[in-house]
Tab-separated table of C-alpha atoms in Angstrom:
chain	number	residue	atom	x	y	z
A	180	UNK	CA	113.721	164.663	86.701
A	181	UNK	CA	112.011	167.865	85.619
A	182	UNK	CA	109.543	170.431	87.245
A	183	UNK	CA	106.690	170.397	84.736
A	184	UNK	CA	105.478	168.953	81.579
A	185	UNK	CA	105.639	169.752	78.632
A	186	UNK	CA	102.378	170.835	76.968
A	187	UNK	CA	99.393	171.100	78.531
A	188	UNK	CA	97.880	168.448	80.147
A	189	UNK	CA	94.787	168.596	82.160
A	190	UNK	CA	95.909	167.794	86.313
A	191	UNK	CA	94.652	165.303	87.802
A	192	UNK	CA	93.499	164.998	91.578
A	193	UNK	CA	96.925	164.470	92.842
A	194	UNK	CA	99.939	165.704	91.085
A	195	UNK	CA	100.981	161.608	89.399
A	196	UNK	CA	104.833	162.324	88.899
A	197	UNK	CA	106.691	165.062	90.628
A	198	UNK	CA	110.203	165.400	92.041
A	199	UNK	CA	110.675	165.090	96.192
A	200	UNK	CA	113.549	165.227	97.983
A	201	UNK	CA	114.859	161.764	100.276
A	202	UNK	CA	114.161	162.789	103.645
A	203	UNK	CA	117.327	161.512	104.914
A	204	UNK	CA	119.768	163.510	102.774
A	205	UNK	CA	118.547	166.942	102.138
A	206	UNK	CA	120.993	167.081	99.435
A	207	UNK	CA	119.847	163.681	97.407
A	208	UNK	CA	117.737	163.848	94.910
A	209	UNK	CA	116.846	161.374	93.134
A	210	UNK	CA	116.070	161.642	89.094
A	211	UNK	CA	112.421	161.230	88.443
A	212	UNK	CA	110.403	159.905	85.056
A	213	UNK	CA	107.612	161.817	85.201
A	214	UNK	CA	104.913	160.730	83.136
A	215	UNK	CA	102.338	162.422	80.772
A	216	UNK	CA	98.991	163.886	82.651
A	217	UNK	CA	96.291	161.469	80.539
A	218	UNK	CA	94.366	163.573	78.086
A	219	UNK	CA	91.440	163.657	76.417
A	220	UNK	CA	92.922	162.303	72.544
A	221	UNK	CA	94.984	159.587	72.820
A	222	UNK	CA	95.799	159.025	69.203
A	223	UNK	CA	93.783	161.886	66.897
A	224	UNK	CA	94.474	165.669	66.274
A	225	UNK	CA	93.850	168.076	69.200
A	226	UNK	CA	92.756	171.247	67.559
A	227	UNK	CA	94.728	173.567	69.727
A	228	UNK	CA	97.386	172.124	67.704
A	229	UNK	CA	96.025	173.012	64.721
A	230	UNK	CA	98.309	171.621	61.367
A	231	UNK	CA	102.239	172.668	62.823
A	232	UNK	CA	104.170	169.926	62.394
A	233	UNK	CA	107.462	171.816	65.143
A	234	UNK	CA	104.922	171.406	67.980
A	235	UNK	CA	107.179	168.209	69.278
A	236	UNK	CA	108.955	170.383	71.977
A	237	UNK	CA	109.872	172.846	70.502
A	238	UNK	CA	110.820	176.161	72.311
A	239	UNK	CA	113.488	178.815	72.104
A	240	UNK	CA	112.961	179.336	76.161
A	241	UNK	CA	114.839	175.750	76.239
A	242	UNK	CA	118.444	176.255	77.620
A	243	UNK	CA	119.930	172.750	77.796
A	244	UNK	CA	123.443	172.986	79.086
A	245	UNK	CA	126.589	171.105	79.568
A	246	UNK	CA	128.073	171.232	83.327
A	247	UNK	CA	131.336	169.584	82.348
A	248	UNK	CA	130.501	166.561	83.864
A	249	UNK	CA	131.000	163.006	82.860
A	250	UNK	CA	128.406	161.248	80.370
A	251	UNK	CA	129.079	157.255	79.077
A	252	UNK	CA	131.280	157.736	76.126
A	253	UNK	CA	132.522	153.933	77.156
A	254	UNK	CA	130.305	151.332	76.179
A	255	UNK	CA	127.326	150.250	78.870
A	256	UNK	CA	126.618	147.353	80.382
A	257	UNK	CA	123.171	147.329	81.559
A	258	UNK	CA	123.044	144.887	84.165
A	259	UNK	CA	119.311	144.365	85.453
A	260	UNK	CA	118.386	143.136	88.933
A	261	UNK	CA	115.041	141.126	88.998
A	262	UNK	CA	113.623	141.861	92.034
A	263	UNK	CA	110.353	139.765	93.244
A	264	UNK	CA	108.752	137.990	91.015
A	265	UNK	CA	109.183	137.981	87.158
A	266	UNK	CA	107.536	135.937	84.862
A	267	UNK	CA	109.890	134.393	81.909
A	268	UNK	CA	107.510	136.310	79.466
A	269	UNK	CA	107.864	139.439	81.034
A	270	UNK	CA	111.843	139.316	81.188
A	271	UNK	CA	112.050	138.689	77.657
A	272	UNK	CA	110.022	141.609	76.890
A	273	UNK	CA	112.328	143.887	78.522
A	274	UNK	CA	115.452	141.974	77.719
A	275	UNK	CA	114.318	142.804	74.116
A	276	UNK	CA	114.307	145.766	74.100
A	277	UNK	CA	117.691	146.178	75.853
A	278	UNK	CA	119.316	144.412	72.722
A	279	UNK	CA	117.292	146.313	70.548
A	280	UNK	CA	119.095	149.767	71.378
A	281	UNK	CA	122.425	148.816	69.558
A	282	UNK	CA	121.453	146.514	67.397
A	283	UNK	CA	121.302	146.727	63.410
A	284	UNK	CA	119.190	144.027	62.419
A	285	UNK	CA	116.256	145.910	63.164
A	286	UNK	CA	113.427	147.138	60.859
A	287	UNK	CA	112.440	151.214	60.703
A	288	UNK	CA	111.546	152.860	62.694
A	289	UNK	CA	114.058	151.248	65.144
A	290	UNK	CA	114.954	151.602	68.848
A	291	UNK	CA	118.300	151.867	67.502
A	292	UNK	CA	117.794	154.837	65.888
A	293	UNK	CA	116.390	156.440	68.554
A	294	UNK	CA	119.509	156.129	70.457
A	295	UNK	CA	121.459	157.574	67.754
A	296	UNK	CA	119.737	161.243	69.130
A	297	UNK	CA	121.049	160.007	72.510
A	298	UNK	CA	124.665	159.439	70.730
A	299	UNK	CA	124.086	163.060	69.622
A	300	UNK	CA	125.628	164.456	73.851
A	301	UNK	CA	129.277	164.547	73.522
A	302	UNK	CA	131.452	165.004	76.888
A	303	UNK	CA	133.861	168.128	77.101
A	304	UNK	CA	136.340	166.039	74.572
A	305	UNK	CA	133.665	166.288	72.037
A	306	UNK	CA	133.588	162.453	72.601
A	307	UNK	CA	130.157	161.463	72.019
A	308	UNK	CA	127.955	159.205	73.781
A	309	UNK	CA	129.247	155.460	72.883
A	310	UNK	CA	127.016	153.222	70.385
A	311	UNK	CA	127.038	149.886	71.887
A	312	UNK	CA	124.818	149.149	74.823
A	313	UNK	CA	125.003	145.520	75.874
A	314	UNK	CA	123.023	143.522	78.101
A	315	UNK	CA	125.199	141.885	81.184
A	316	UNK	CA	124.573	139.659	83.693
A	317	UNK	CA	121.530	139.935	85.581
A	318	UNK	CA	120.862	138.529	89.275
A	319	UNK	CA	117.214	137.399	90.574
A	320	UNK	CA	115.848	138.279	93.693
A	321	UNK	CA	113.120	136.047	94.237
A	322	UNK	CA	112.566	136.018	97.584
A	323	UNK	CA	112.223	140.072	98.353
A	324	UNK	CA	116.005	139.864	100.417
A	325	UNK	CA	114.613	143.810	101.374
A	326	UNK	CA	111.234	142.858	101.975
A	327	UNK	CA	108.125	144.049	99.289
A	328	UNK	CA	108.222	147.571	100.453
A	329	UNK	CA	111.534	149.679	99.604
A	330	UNK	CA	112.305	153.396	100.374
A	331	UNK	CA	114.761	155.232	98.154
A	332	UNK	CA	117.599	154.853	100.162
A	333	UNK	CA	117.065	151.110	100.924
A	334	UNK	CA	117.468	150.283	97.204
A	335	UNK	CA	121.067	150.747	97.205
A	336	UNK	CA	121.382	148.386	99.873
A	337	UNK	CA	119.126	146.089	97.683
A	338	UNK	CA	122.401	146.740	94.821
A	339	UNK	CA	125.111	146.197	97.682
A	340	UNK	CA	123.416	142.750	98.257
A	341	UNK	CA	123.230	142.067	94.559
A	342	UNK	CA	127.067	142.890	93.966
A	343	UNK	CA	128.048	141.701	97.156
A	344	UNK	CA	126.176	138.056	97.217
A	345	UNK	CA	128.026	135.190	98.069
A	346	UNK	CA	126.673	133.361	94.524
A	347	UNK	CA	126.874	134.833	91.320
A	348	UNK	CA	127.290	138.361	92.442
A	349	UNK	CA	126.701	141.624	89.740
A	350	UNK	CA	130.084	142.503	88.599
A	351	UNK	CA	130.913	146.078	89.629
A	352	UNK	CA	132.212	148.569	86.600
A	353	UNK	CA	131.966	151.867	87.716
A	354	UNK	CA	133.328	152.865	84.066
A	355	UNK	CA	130.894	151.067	81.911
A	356	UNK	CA	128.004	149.136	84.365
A	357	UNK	CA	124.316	150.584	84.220
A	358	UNK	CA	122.587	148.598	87.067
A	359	UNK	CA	118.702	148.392	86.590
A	360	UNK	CA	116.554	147.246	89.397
A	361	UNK	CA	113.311	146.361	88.608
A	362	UNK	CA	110.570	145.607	90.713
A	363	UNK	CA	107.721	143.481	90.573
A	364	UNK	CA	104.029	144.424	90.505
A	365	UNK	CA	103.888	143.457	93.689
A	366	UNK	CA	106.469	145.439	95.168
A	367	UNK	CA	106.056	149.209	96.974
A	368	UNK	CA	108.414	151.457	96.742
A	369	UNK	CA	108.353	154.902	98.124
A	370	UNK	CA	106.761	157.588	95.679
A	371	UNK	CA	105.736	154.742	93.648
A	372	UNK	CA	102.459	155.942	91.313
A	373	UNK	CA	101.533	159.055	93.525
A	374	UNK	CA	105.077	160.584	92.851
A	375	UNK	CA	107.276	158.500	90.491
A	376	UNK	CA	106.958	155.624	87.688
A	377	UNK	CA	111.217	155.231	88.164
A	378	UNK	CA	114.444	156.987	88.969
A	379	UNK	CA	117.769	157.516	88.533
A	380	UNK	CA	120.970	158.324	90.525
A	381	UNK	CA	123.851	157.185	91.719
A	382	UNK	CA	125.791	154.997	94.626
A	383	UNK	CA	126.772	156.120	97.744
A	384	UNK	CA	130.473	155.085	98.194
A	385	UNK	CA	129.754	155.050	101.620
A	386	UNK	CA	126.653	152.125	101.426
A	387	UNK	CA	128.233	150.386	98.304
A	388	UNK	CA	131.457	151.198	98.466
A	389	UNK	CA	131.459	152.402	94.863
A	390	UNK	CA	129.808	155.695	92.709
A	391	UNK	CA	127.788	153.045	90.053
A	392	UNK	CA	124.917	155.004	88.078
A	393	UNK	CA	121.915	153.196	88.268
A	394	UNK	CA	117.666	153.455	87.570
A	395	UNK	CA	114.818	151.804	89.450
A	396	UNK	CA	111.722	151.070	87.020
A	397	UNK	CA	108.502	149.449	88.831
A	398	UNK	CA	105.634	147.434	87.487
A	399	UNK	CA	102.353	149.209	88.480
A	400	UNK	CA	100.069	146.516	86.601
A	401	UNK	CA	98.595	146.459	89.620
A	402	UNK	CA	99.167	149.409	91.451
A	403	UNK	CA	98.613	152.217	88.947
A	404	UNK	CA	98.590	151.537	85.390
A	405	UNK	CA	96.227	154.519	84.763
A	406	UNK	CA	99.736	157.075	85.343
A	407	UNK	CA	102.621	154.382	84.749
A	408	UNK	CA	101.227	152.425	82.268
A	409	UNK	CA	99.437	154.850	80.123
A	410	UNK	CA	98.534	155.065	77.017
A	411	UNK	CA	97.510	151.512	77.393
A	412	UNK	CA	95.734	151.838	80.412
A	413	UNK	CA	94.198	154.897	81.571
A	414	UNK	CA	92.937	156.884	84.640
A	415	UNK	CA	88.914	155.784	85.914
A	416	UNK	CA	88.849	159.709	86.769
A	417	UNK	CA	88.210	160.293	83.033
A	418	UNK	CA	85.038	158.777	81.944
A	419	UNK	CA	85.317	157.508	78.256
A	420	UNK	CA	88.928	157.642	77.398
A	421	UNK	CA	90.062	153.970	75.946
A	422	UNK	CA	92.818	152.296	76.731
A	423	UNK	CA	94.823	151.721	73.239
A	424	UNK	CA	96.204	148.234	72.960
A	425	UNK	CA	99.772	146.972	74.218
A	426	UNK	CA	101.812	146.139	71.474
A	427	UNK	CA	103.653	143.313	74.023
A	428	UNK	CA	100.256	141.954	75.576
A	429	UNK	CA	101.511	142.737	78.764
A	430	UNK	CA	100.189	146.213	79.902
A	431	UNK	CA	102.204	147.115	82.815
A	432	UNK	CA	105.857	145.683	81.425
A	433	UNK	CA	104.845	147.745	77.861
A	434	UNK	CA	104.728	150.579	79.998
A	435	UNK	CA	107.957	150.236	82.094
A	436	UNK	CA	109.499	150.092	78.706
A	437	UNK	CA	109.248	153.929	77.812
A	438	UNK	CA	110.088	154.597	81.726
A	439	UNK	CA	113.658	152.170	81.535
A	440	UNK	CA	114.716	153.893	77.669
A	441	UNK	CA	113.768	157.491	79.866
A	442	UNK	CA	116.222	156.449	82.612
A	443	UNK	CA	118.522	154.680	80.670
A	444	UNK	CA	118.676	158.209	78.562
A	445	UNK	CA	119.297	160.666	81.186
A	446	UNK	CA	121.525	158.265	82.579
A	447	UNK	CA	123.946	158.045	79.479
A	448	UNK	CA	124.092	162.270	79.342
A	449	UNK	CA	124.330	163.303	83.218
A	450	UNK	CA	125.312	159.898	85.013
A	451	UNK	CA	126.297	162.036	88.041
A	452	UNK	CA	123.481	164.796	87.999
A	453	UNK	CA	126.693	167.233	86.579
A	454	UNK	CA	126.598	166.574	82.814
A	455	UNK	CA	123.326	167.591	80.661
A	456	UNK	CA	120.390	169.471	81.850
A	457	UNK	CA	118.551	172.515	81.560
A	458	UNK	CA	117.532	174.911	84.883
A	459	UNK	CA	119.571	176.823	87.001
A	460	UNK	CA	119.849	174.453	89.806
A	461	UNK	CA	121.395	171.148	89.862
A	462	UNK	CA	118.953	169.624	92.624
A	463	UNK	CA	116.172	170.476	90.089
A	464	UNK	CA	117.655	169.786	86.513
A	465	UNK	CA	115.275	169.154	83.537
A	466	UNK	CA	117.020	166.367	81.737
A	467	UNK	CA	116.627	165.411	77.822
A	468	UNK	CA	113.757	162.919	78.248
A	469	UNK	CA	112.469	165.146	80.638
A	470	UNK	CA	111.810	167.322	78.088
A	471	UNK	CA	109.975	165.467	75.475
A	472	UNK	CA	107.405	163.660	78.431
A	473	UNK	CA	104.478	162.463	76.714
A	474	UNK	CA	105.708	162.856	73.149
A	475	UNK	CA	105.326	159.686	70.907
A	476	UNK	CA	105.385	160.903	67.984
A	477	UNK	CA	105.072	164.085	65.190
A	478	UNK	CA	102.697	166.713	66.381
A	479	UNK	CA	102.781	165.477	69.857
A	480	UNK	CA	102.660	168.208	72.906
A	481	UNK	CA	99.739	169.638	74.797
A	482	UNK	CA	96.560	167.102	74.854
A	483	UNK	CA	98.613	165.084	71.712
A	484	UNK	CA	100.765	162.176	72.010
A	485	UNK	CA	101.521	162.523	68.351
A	486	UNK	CA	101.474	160.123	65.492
A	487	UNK	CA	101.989	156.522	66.493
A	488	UNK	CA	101.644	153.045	64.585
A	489	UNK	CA	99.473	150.898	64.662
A	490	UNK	CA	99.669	146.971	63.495
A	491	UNK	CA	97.572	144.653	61.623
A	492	UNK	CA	96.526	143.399	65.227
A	493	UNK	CA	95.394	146.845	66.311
A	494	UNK	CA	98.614	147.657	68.842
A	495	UNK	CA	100.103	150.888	69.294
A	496	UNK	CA	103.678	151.068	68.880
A	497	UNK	CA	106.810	154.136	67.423
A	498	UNK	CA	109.395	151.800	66.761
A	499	UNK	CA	110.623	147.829	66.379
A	500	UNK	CA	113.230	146.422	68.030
A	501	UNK	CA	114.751	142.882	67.845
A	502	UNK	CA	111.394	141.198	66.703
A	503	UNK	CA	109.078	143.163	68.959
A	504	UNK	CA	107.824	146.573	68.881
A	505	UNK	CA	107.648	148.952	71.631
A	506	UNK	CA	106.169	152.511	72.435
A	507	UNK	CA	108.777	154.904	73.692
A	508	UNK	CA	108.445	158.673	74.508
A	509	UNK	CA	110.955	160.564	72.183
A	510	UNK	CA	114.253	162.955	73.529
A	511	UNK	CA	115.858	165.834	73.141
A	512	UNK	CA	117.611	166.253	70.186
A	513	UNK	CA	120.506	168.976	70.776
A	514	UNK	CA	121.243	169.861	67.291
A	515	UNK	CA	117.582	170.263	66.223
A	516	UNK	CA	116.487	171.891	69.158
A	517	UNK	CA	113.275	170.132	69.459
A	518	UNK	CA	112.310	166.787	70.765
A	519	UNK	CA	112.515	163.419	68.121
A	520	UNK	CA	112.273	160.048	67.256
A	521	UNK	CA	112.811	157.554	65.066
A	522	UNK	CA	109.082	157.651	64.288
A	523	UNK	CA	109.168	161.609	62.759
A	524	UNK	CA	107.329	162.841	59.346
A	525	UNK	CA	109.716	165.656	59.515
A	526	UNK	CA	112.516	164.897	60.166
């Protein structure tokens, strides 16, 4: 969750990602992935940018902090919840790129070394974030249990039924379990597209029974890929800006991918909104993806993604995982100072 972008990108009509407070708890807020305002060069040189290659970020005005609070040194379990309807093809996409974070059998740039700028947040043993990030057992919800429109408070009750089913219930590990719901396109949640593209927080012991860090990540294939699936689809508001081509074939699941590794991020350095972030005030923090929003790449920032690849078959991609490829915004990196990726020229 942050309170504005980084760069400069032109507003739309209606502010796309922005942080609001639950109206039930005055004191919950609920992590945000804000995504990037579209602009006006999706994958050439903005001039205002001119030839620096330390644009990615970069700013001495950033104070990222350490609160002292807990961050996953223990390896994670990400244990995704399926909500609605999924196709197989769609599941594998997403599963893939959950292996892909710890695994070493991937080409460069890989997903996996993206996470090693994750690894880089220790806690206040100087233990540092762990390695491995495995994928658990996941649960299907089919039938909509909560119904196909969810507010922010009624998706931890959709996580108490999923841990609490009578068949094949999630396991709870409040050490080591990242629980991911995700949504299908058909599926409104509050915020969803006008406000947010995902979240992150925690459980209420007193709904769940347990404090387990989790995310929620929709598909807005249908709803709005201009804001939540962007680059590769973009806004009808801006006349003559193409849509550059999914490197999955599946426009809105490619875009939940950058939005779950953003989540999944911020959740591994300030689980319980008390670890890392930058901003004076915890209900507001400015988290390490938060910080690099809309940054793909070197040179990225203002109207500029930055340099992405392209393959033979003309998709867009900044890094390979476990035989796919996948376009993921960049992070914070804490010793550098500046946002990066695996993708960098200069680093």
């Amino acid at each position: 969750m942050r309170q504005g972008c980084v760069g400069r990108y032109p507003a739309p009509p209606v502010p796309v990602l922005a942080l609001l407070l639950l109206p039930f708890f005055l004191s919950f807020t609920q992590l945000s992935a804000w995504r990037p305002w579209p602009h006006q060069f999706p994958n050439s040189t903005s001039p205002s940018l001119g030839t620096s290659k330390k644009y990615e970020g970069s700013s001495e005005f950033v104070h990222l902090r350490y609160h002292m609070g807990p961050v996953l040194t223990a390896n994670i379990t990400v244990h995704p919840l399926w909500y609605g309807t999924w196709l197989p093809s769609q599941k594998r996409i997403i599963r893939g790129f959950l292996r892909s974070i710890s695994s070493a059998q991937t080409k460069t740039p890989s997903v996996s070394r993206w996470w090693s700028t994750v690894r880089l947040y220790t806690d206040q043993t100087g233990a540092n974030i762990t390695h491995t990030v495995t994928l658990g057992a996941e649960k299907n919800d089919r039938f909509y249990s909560h119904g196909k429109t969810l507010t922010r408070l009624s998706i931890q009750s959709v996580l108490k039924s999923a841990v609490t089913a009578s068949t094949r219930p999630l396991p709870i590990n409040p050490r080591g379990g990242l629980y991911l719901l995700l949504t299908s396109q058909d599926v409104h949640v509050q915020d969803f597209c006008g406000q947010v593209c995902g979240f992150h927080y925690f459980t209420f012991p007193s709904i769940l029974g347990y404090t387990l860090p989790y995310a929620w990540v929709g598909n807005s294939a249908t709803q709005c890929p201009g804001s939540c699936a962007y680059p590769f689809s973009v806004p009808s508001y801006i006349p003559g800006l193409k849509p550059l081509k999914s490197p999955n074939g599946d426009i809105g699941v490619d875009g939940m991918i950058s939005v779950i590794a953003h989540e999944i991020a911020e959740l591994a350095t300030n689980p319980l909104v008390n670890a890392w972030y930058a901003g004076q005030d915890p209900s507001f923090p400015t988290e390490i993806a938060d910080l690099c929003e809309g940054i793909y790449g070197t040179g990225g920032g203002g109207s500029y993604t930055g340099q992405m690849l392209k393959g033979d078959d003309g998709a867009t991609y900044n890094m390979i995982g476990s035989g796919r490829r996948f376009l993921v915004q960049w992070v914070w990196n804490p010793v550098l100072n500046y946002c990066s990726g695996p993708n960098a020229l200069d680093q």
